[in-house]
CSV table of C-alpha atoms in Angstrom, one decimal:
chain,number,residue,atom,x,y,z
X,29,MET,CA,33.5,20.8,75.9
X,30,THR,CA,34.7,24.5,75.8
X,31,VAL,CA,33.0,27.7,75.6
X,32,HIS,CA,34.2,30.0,72.9
X,33,PHE,CA,33.2,33.7,72.2
X,34,ILE,CA,33.2,34.3,68.6
X,35,LEU,CA,35.5,37.1,67.2
X,36,SER,CA,34.8,39.3,64.2
X,37,GLY,CA,35.7,37.6,61.0
X,38,GLU,CA,35.7,34.1,62.2
X,39,THR,CA,33.6,31.5,60.5
X,40,LEU,CA,32.7,27.9,61.2
X,41,GLU,CA,35.2,27.0,58.7
X,42,SER,CA,38.2,29.2,60.3
X,43,ILE,CA,37.4,27.7,63.8
X,44,SER,CA,37.0,24.3,62.8
X,45,GLU,CA,40.5,24.7,61.2
X,46,GLU,CA,42.0,26.0,64.4
X,47,ILE,CA,40.7,23.1,66.4
X,48,ASN,CA,41.7,20.4,63.7
X,49,LEU,CA,37.9,19.5,62.9
X,50,GLU,CA,37.9,18.5,59.2
X,51,ASN,CA,34.1,19.0,58.3
X,52,PRO,CA,32.8,22.4,59.5
X,53,LYS,CA,29.1,21.0,59.6
X,54,TYR,CA,30.0,19.0,62.9
X,55,LEU,CA,30.7,22.4,64.7
X,56,LYS,CA,27.6,23.6,64.1
X,57,GLU,CA,25.7,20.4,64.9
X,58,PHE,CA,27.7,19.9,68.3
X,59,HIS,CA,26.8,23.3,69.3
X,60,ASN,CA,23.1,23.1,68.5
X,61,ALA,CA,23.0,19.8,70.3
X,62,HIS,CA,24.3,21.3,73.5
X,63,CYS,CA,23.5,24.9,73.5
X,64,ALA,CA,20.6,26.8,75.1
X,65,ARG,CA,17.6,27.4,72.7
X,66,GLU,CA,18.2,31.2,72.2
X,67,ASP,CA,21.9,30.3,71.2
X,68,ILE,CA,21.2,28.0,68.3
X,69,ILE,CA,23.1,28.7,65.1
X,70,LYS,CA,20.8,28.8,62.1
X,71,ASP,CA,22.6,30.5,59.1
X,72,ARG,CA,25.9,31.8,60.3
X,73,ILE,CA,27.6,32.6,63.4
X,74,ILE,CA,27.5,36.1,65.0
X,75,ALA,CA,30.6,38.1,66.7
X,76,GLY,CA,30.2,38.2,70.4
X,77,LYS,CA,28.1,35.3,70.8
X,78,LYS,CA,29.0,31.8,72.4
X,79,LEU,CA,30.2,28.8,70.6
X,80,LEU,CA,30.4,25.5,72.4
X,81,LEU,CA,33.6,23.5,71.0
X,82,PRO,CA,33.7,19.8,71.2
X,83,ASP,CA,36.6,18.0,73.1
X,84,PHE,CA,39.6,16.2,71.3
X,85,LYS,CA,37.9,12.7,71.6
X,86,THR,CA,34.7,14.0,69.9
X,87,ILE,CA,36.6,15.8,67.2
X,88,HIS,CA,38.6,12.5,66.8
X,89,GLU,CA,35.3,10.6,66.2
X,90,TYR,CA,33.9,13.3,63.8
X,91,ASN,CA,37.2,13.2,61.7
X,92,SER,CA,37.2,9.3,61.5
X,93,ARG,CA,34.0,9.7,59.4
X,94,ASN,CA,36.0,11.1,56.5
X,95,ASP,CA,33.3,12.8,55.1
X,96,ALA,CA,34.8,16.3,55.0
X,97,PRO,CA,34.5,18.2,51.7
X,98,CYS,CA,38.4,18.9,52.1
X,99,LYS,CA,38.9,14.9,51.5
X,100,ALA,CA,37.3,15.1,48.0
X,101,PRO,CA,39.6,13.5,45.4
X,102,GLU,CA,39.4,16.5,43.2
X,103,LEU,CA,40.7,18.7,46.0
X,104,ASN,CA,43.7,16.4,46.8
X,105,PRO,CA,45.1,15.8,43.3
X,106,ASP,CA,48.3,13.8,42.7
X,107,ILE,CA,50.1,16.3,40.2
X,108,PRO,CA,52.6,14.6,38.2
X,109,PHE,CA,55.6,16.0,36.6
X,110,SER,CA,56.1,14.6,33.0
X,111,PRO,CA,58.1,17.2,31.0
X,112,GLU,CA,59.6,14.9,28.4
X,113,GLU,CA,59.6,16.7,25.0
X,114,PHE,CA,58.4,19.9,26.6
X,115,SER,CA,59.1,23.2,24.8
X,116,LYS,CA,57.4,26.4,25.6
X,117,ILE,CA,58.1,30.2,25.4
X,118,TYR,CA,56.5,32.3,28.0
X,119,THR,CA,55.9,35.8,28.1
X,120,VAL,CA,56.8,37.5,31.7
X,121,THR,CA,55.4,40.6,32.8
X,122,ILE,CA,56.6,42.2,36.1
X,123,ASN,CA,54.9,45.4,37.3
X,124,GLU,CA,56.3,47.2,40.5
X,125,THR,CA,54.9,50.1,42.4
X,126,GLU,CA,56.7,51.8,45.4
X,127,GLU,CA,54.9,54.4,47.1
X,128,ASN,CA,55.3,56.6,50.3
X,129,ALA,CA,53.6,59.7,51.5
X,130,LEU,CA,55.1,61.8,49.0
X,131,GLU,CA,55.4,60.0,45.8
X,132,LYS,CA,54.5,56.8,43.7
X,133,LYS,CA,56.9,55.1,41.4
X,134,ASN,CA,56.0,52.5,38.7
X,135,THR,CA,58.2,50.2,36.7
X,136,ARG,CA,57.3,47.5,34.1
X,137,LEU,CA,59.6,44.9,32.7
X,138,THR,CA,58.7,42.2,30.2
X,139,TYR,CA,60.7,39.6,28.5
X,140,THR,CA,60.3,36.0,27.0
X,141,ALA,CA,61.6,32.9,28.7
X,142,SER,CA,62.2,29.6,26.6
X,143,VAL,CA,61.9,26.4,28.6
X,144,LYS,CA,63.2,23.3,26.5
X,145,TRP,CA,63.3,19.8,28.3
X,146,VAL,CA,66.7,18.3,27.2
X,147,ARG,CA,67.0,15.0,28.9
X,148,LYS,CA,66.6,12.9,32.0
X,149,GLU,CA,69.5,11.6,34.2
X,150,GLY,CA,68.3,9.2,36.7
X,151,THR,CA,65.1,11.0,38.5
X,152,SER,CA,66.5,14.3,37.5
X,153,HIS,CA,65.4,16.4,34.4
X,154,ILE,CA,67.7,18.8,32.7
X,155,PHE,CA,66.3,21.9,30.9
X,156,ASN,CA,67.7,24.6,28.9
X,157,VAL,CA,66.1,28.0,29.7
X,158,TYR,CA,66.7,31.2,27.4
X,159,LYS,CA,65.9,34.6,28.4
X,160,ASN,CA,65.4,37.0,25.5
X,161,ASN,CA,63.2,40.2,24.2
X,162,PHE,CA,63.8,42.3,27.3
X,163,PHE,CA,61.8,45.5,27.5
X,164,ASP,CA,61.8,48.2,30.3
X,165,ALA,CA,59.3,50.7,30.1
X,166,LYS,CA,61.6,53.1,31.8
X,167,GLY,CA,64.8,52.0,30.0
X,168,SER,CA,68.2,53.2,31.0
X,169,MET,CA,71.7,52.6,30.2
X,170,MET,CA,72.0,50.2,33.3
X,171,SER,CA,69.2,48.2,32.6
X,172,ASP,CA,69.9,47.6,28.8
X,173,LEU,CA,73.4,46.4,30.1
X,174,ALA,CA,71.6,44.1,32.9
X,175,SER,CA,69.4,42.8,30.0
X,176,GLU,CA,72.2,42.2,27.6
X,177,SER,CA,74.5,40.7,30.2
X,178,ILE,CA,71.7,38.0,31.0
X,179,ARG,CA,71.3,37.4,27.1
X,180,ALA,CA,74.9,36.7,26.7
X,181,LEU,CA,74.5,33.9,29.0
X,182,ASN,CA,72.0,31.8,27.4
X,183,PRO,CA,71.0,29.1,27.8
X,184,PHE,CA,70.9,28.4,31.6
X,185,ILE,CA,71.0,24.7,32.8
X,186,VAL,CA,68.5,23.9,35.3
X,187,THR,CA,68.2,20.7,36.8
X,188,THR,CA,65.1,19.5,38.8
X,189,ASN,CA,64.1,16.5,40.8
X,190,GLU,CA,61.3,14.3,39.8
X,191,LYS,CA,58.7,16.7,41.2
X,192,GLY,CA,60.2,19.7,39.1
X,193,GLU,CA,61.6,21.4,42.0
X,194,ILE,CA,65.2,23.2,41.3
X,195,LEU,CA,68.1,21.2,42.3
X,196,ASN,CA,70.6,23.5,40.7
X,197,ILE,CA,71.2,26.1,38.0
X,198,GLN,CA,74.4,26.2,35.9
X,199,LEU,CA,76.2,28.4,33.4
X,200,ASN,CA,76.6,26.5,30.3
X,201,GLU,CA,80.0,25.6,29.3
X,202,ASN,CA,80.4,27.8,26.2
X,203,ALA,CA,79.6,30.9,28.4
X,204,ARG,CA,81.8,29.8,31.4
X,205,ASN,CA,84.9,29.1,28.9
X,206,HIS,CA,84.3,32.3,27.0
X,207,PHE,CA,83.3,34.6,29.6
X,208,GLU,CA,86.0,37.2,29.1
X,209,ARG,CA,85.2,37.4,25.4
X,210,ILE,CA,81.6,38.0,26.5
X,211,LYS,CA,82.6,40.6,29.0
X,212,ASP,CA,84.8,42.6,26.4
X,213,ARG,CA,81.8,42.6,24.0
X,214,LEU,CA,79.9,44.2,26.6
X,215,LEU,CA,82.4,46.6,27.5
X,216,ASP,CA,82.5,47.8,23.9
X,217,LEU,CA,78.8,48.0,23.9
X,218,PHE,CA,78.7,50.0,26.9
X,219,PRO,CA,81.9,52.1,27.4
X,220,ASP,CA,80.8,53.6,30.7
X,221,PRO,CA,82.7,53.5,34.0
X,222,TYR,CA,79.6,52.4,36.0
X,223,ALA,CA,79.2,49.7,33.3
X,224,ALA,CA,82.6,48.4,34.1
X,225,MET,CA,81.9,48.4,37.8
X,226,TYR,CA,78.8,46.3,37.0
X,227,LEU,CA,80.4,43.8,34.8
X,228,ASP,CA,83.2,43.3,37.4
X,229,GLU,CA,80.5,42.3,40.0
X,230,PHE,CA,78.7,40.3,37.3
X,231,GLU,CA,81.8,38.4,36.6
X,232,PHE,CA,82.1,37.6,40.1
X,233,ALA,CA,78.6,36.5,40.6
X,234,VAL,CA,78.7,34.3,37.3
X,235,MET,CA,82.1,32.6,37.8
X,236,ASN,CA,81.3,31.6,41.4
X,237,ARG,CA,79.4,28.5,40.7
X,238,ASP,CA,77.5,28.4,44.3
X,239,LEU,CA,76.9,32.0,44.2
X,240,PHE,CA,75.4,31.8,40.7
X,241,ASP,CA,73.4,28.9,41.6
X,242,ARG,CA,71.9,30.7,44.6
X,243,LYS,CA,71.2,33.8,42.7
X,244,MET,CA,69.6,32.1,39.9
X,245,LYS,CA,67.3,30.1,42.2
X,246,GLU,CA,66.0,33.6,43.5
X,247,ASP,CA,65.4,34.6,40.0
X,248,ILE,CA,61.6,35.4,39.6
X,249,PHE,CA,60.9,33.3,36.7
X,250,MET,CA,63.1,30.5,37.7
X,251,ASN,CA,61.3,30.5,41.4
X,252,LEU,CA,57.8,30.8,39.8
X,253,CYS,CA,58.2,28.2,36.9
X,254,PHE,CA,59.8,25.6,39.0
X,255,ALA,CA,57.9,26.2,42.1
X,256,SER,CA,57.2,23.1,44.7
X,257,LEU,CA,53.5,22.9,43.4
X,258,ARG,CA,53.4,19.1,43.2
X,259,ASN,CA,54.0,18.4,46.9
X,260,ARG,CA,51.3,15.9,48.4
X,261,PHE,CA,48.0,17.3,49.3
X,262,LYS,CA,46.1,16.2,52.6
X,263,ASN,CA,42.8,17.4,53.5
X,264,GLY,CA,42.7,19.8,50.5
X,265,LYS,CA,46.0,21.6,51.4
X,266,SER,CA,49.5,21.3,50.3
X,267,PHE,CA,52.6,23.5,51.3
X,268,LEU,CA,55.4,25.3,49.5
X,269,ARG,CA,58.0,28.3,49.6
X,270,GLN,CA,58.1,31.0,47.4
X,271,PHE,CA,60.8,33.9,47.2
X,272,ILE,CA,60.0,37.6,47.5
X,273,GLU,CA,62.6,39.2,45.4
X,274,GLY,CA,63.7,42.6,46.8
X,275,GLU,CA,63.1,41.6,50.2
X,276,ASN,CA,65.3,38.6,49.8
X,277,ILE,CA,62.9,36.5,51.9
X,278,TRP,CA,61.1,33.2,51.6
X,279,VAL,CA,57.6,32.8,52.6
X,280,ASP,CA,55.9,29.6,53.6
X,281,LEU,CA,52.4,29.1,51.8
X,282,MET,CA,49.5,27.1,51.8
X,283,GLN,CA,48.1,25.8,48.5
X,284,LYS,CA,44.6,24.7,47.6
X,285,VAL,CA,42.8,23.7,44.7
X,286,GLU,CA,40.6,26.6,43.6
X,287,ASP,CA,39.0,25.1,40.4
X,288,ARG,CA,38.7,21.6,38.4
X,289,THR,CA,35.8,22.8,36.2
X,290,ASP,CA,38.2,22.0,33.3
X,291,PRO,CA,39.7,18.3,33.6
X,292,ALA,CA,42.7,19.1,31.6
X,293,GLU,CA,43.8,21.9,34.0
X,294,ILE,CA,44.2,22.1,37.9
X,295,ILE,CA,44.1,25.8,39.1
X,296,LEU,CA,46.1,26.1,42.3
X,297,ARG,CA,45.8,29.1,44.9
X,298,GLN,CA,48.4,30.3,47.1
X,299,ASN,CA,47.3,33.2,49.4
X,300,GLU,CA,47.7,32.0,53.0
X,301,ILE,CA,51.0,32.7,54.6
X,302,LEU,CA,51.8,30.0,57.4
X,303,TYR,CA,53.7,32.3,59.6
X,304,SER,CA,51.8,35.4,59.3
X,305,ASP,CA,53.7,38.6,58.9
X,306,PRO,CA,51.4,41.6,59.0
X,307,HIS,CA,53.9,43.5,56.7
X,308,ILE,CA,53.6,41.0,53.8
X,309,ALA,CA,50.5,39.9,51.8
X,310,PHE,CA,51.0,37.3,49.0
X,311,ASP,CA,48.6,36.0,46.4
X,312,GLY,CA,49.4,33.3,43.8
X,313,LYS,CA,47.4,31.5,41.0
X,314,TYR,CA,48.7,28.8,38.9
X,315,ASN,CA,47.4,27.0,35.9
X,316,VAL,CA,48.6,23.5,35.8
X,317,LEU,CA,48.1,21.0,32.9
X,318,ALA,CA,46.7,17.8,34.6
X,319,ALA,CA,48.4,15.4,32.5
X,320,THR,CA,51.8,16.5,32.7
X,321,GLY,CA,51.8,19.0,35.7
X,322,LEU,CA,53.5,21.8,33.7
X,323,VAL,CA,52.8,25.4,34.2
X,324,LYS,CA,50.5,26.7,31.7
X,325,LYS,CA,50.1,30.2,33.3
X,326,ALA,CA,51.0,31.9,36.6
X,327,GLU,CA,49.7,35.0,38.3
X,328,VAL,CA,51.5,36.0,41.6
X,329,SER,CA,51.5,39.2,43.5
X,330,TYR,CA,52.7,40.6,46.7
X,331,THR,CA,52.8,43.6,48.7
X,332,VAL,CA,55.5,44.5,51.4
X,333,THR,CA,55.2,47.4,53.8
X,334,ARG,CA,58.3,48.5,55.6
X,335,GLU,CA,58.0,51.7,57.7
X,336,ASP,CA,56.4,54.2,55.4
X,337,ILE,CA,57.1,52.4,52.1
X,338,LYS,CA,54.8,50.0,50.6
X,339,THR,CA,56.1,48.0,47.4
X,340,SER,CA,53.6,46.0,45.4
X,341,THR,CA,54.6,43.6,42.6
X,342,SER,CA,52.5,41.7,40.2
X,343,ILE,CA,54.0,39.0,38.0
X,344,THR,CA,52.4,37.2,35.2
X,345,ILE,CA,53.8,34.1,33.2
X,346,GLU,CA,52.0,32.8,30.3
């Protein structure tokens, strides 16, 4: 038995998680069975007071009862990935705010992304992904060029594993074989020296297969639509990684089921970063079709603070 002094913000649930006790009710039960009368917990724990913690053997005995709420089947779904004949046009909305002590800048980008299942090869699935209808609220020549350049490469060939995780993203053969023609057309549309520099860099990234694959895996839509949502749940949790564009970093997240009220959908929440970084906050919510495991809707937001600059990004895919 160990004596723990309760910290501000701690709950029976959070302390139970720290000591690997699956059912928080036993923490209260253990404490009340061994504490002085004046220390008995009635409703909730109070910061600054003592809490008696069970030893490893007692925790193991409690866990062996398998009666923790986190073990409920609805909180540990086996999410399938059955994309055969799938075809859907998503609307993607990206809002970004960058602020410091002096100013605040807002940007907004929308586009459509069409995902179409093509075939299965062994255990892998092949998709065509088209990006169209770009709209930048603060449109500029360079943003128009970037949008037109992406459209010129449609469709992107996405290969996933049996769980819907991206294995690779390739340029379609028509775009690869005729890229010079595509580039010439873009130069005609954007006769500007900065556009020419952009297209030279664009060509380098596109024609280098490994670089193209890596860059596309970091693309906001690709990363969110084909996220590792279907990893195995245990005790109400599964784990995945998400990419934060702009910062070029991956964050490791815990995922939980938020709601199973509608049997046709599973609502997943990702808002706990495993290796906590005080400069990053992440919150993700997915509506997944229970029968196929495919994404119906995703809402993701994250905030990154570096020195005196705070960048907030919110993304909706539906």
